[in-house]
């Protein structure tokens, strides 16, 4: 958006300031929320519906079940189907957040770290990278 800036008594715009979109990052974090702006954001301070805030908080609680906190080195301990559903829920919520926040916000997808191996596809082989 571009906003005129006025000075003096005339109120005549003499310059314009381009107000950039607010850039957020959507990535769940243990013990925090999923929306970030360099720091975790309080959902209630954003123009989000109460229903979406409720769904985001429920999704965030699910993130706490990824690890066995007595042995976090094990990695993701959830059954594959549960991990896949959690990731897909995150994608749906990301789209809902983008829709509700609208054009004044850019929300980057940071869900890759919770994407299950089963949904990542095959890694590229060396011949695919360097065909001869």
Coordinates of C-alpha atoms in Angstrom, one line a residue:
X1 CA 0.0 0.0 0.0
X2 CA 1.1 3.5 -0.6
X3 CA 0.1 6.2 1.8
X4 CA 0.4 10.0 1.3
X5 CA 2.3 11.9 3.9
X6 CA 1.1 15.4 4.7
X7 CA 2.9 18.3 6.3
X8 CA 2.1 21.8 7.1
X9 CA -1.2 23.6 7.3
X10 CA -2.4 22.8 3.8
X11 CA -2.6 19.1 4.3
X12 CA -1.4 18.6 0.8
X13 CA 0.5 15.4 0.2
X14 CA 4.0 16.1 -0.8
X15 CA 5.5 12.6 -0.7
X16 CA 4.3 9.0 -0.6
X17 CA 5.5 6.2 1.7
X18 CA 5.2 2.6 0.5
X19 CA 4.0 0.7 3.5
X20 CA 5.3 -2.8 2.9
X21 CA 3.3 -5.9 3.8
X22 CA 3.8 -7.2 7.3
X23 CA 5.9 -10.4 6.9
X24 CA 5.1 -13.3 9.2
X25 CA 6.5 -16.8 9.4
X26 CA 4.2 -19.8 10.0
X27 CA 6.1 -22.5 11.8
X28 CA 5.1 -24.4 15.0
X29 CA 7.5 -24.4 17.8
X30 CA 7.6 -26.4 21.0
X31 CA 5.8 -24.5 23.8
X32 CA 5.1 -21.5 21.5
X33 CA 2.7 -20.5 18.8
X34 CA 3.0 -21.0 15.0
X35 CA 3.1 -17.3 13.9
X36 CA 6.4 -15.4 14.1
X37 CA 7.7 -12.0 13.3
X38 CA 11.2 -12.5 14.7
X39 CA 9.5 -13.5 17.9
X40 CA 6.3 -15.6 18.7
X41 CA 3.2 -13.5 18.1
X42 CA 0.1 -13.5 20.3
X43 CA -2.7 -14.6 18.0
X44 CA -5.2 -12.3 19.7
X45 CA -3.2 -9.3 18.5
X46 CA -3.8 -10.2 14.9
X47 CA -7.0 -9.8 12.9
X48 CA -7.9 -13.5 13.2
X49 CA -11.2 -15.0 14.0
X50 CA -11.7 -16.6 17.4
X51 CA -12.4 -19.9 15.7
X52 CA -9.1 -19.8 13.8
X53 CA -7.2 -18.8 17.0
X54 CA -8.8 -21.9 18.7
X55 CA -7.7 -24.1 15.8
X56 CA -4.1 -22.7 15.8
X57 CA -3.8 -23.3 19.6
X58 CA -5.0 -26.9 19.2
X59 CA -2.5 -27.4 16.3
X60 CA 0.3 -25.9 18.5
X61 CA -0.5 -28.3 21.3
X62 CA 0.0 -31.2 18.8
X63 CA 3.5 -30.0 18.2
X64 CA 4.4 -30.8 21.7
X65 CA 3.7 -34.5 21.0
X66 CA 6.4 -34.8 18.3
X67 CA 9.2 -35.6 20.7
X68 CA 9.6 -37.9 23.7
X69 CA 10.8 -35.3 26.1
X70 CA 12.6 -37.8 28.3
X71 CA 14.7 -38.7 25.2
X72 CA 14.4 -36.0 22.5
X73 CA 17.2 -37.5 20.4
X74 CA 14.7 -40.1 19.2
X75 CA 13.2 -37.6 16.8
X76 CA 9.5 -37.7 15.8
X77 CA 7.9 -40.5 17.8
X78 CA 4.4 -40.2 16.3
X79 CA 2.9 -42.9 14.1
X80 CA 3.3 -42.0 10.4
X81 CA -0.4 -41.3 9.9
X82 CA -0.5 -38.9 12.8
X83 CA 2.6 -37.0 11.6
X84 CA 1.1 -36.8 8.1
X85 CA -2.3 -35.5 9.4
X86 CA -0.5 -32.9 11.6
X87 CA 1.4 -31.6 8.6
X88 CA -1.7 -31.5 6.4
X89 CA -3.5 -29.6 9.2
X90 CA -0.7 -27.1 9.3
X91 CA -1.0 -26.5 5.6
X92 CA -4.7 -26.0 5.9
X93 CA -4.3 -23.6 8.8
X94 CA -1.6 -21.7 6.9
X95 CA -4.0 -21.1 4.0
X96 CA -6.7 -20.0 6.5
X97 CA -4.3 -17.6 8.2
X98 CA -3.3 -16.1 4.8
X99 CA -7.0 -15.7 3.8
X100 CA -8.0 -14.0 7.1
X101 CA -5.0 -11.7 7.3
X102 CA -5.4 -10.6 3.7
X103 CA -3.2 -8.5 1.4
X104 CA -1.5 -6.5 4.1
X105 CA 0.3 -9.6 5.3
X106 CA 2.8 -12.0 3.7
X107 CA 2.9 -15.3 5.6
X108 CA 5.8 -17.6 4.7
X109 CA 5.5 -21.4 5.0
X110 CA 7.8 -22.7 7.6
X111 CA 6.2 -26.2 8.0
X112 CA 8.9 -28.1 6.2
X113 CA 10.5 -29.2 9.5
X114 CA 7.4 -31.1 10.5
X115 CA 6.9 -32.6 7.0
X116 CA 7.1 -36.4 7.4
X117 CA 9.7 -38.3 5.4
X118 CA 6.9 -40.2 3.8
X119 CA 5.7 -37.0 2.2
X120 CA 9.0 -35.6 1.1
X121 CA 9.4 -37.6 -2.1
X122 CA 12.5 -39.3 -3.4
X123 CA 15.9 -37.6 -3.0
X124 CA 17.5 -36.6 -6.3
X125 CA 20.3 -38.9 -7.5
X126 CA 23.6 -37.6 -8.7
X127 CA 22.7 -38.4 -12.4
X128 CA 19.5 -36.3 -12.0
X129 CA 21.7 -33.4 -10.8
X130 CA 24.4 -33.8 -13.5
X131 CA 22.9 -35.5 -16.5
X132 CA 25.6 -36.4 -19.1

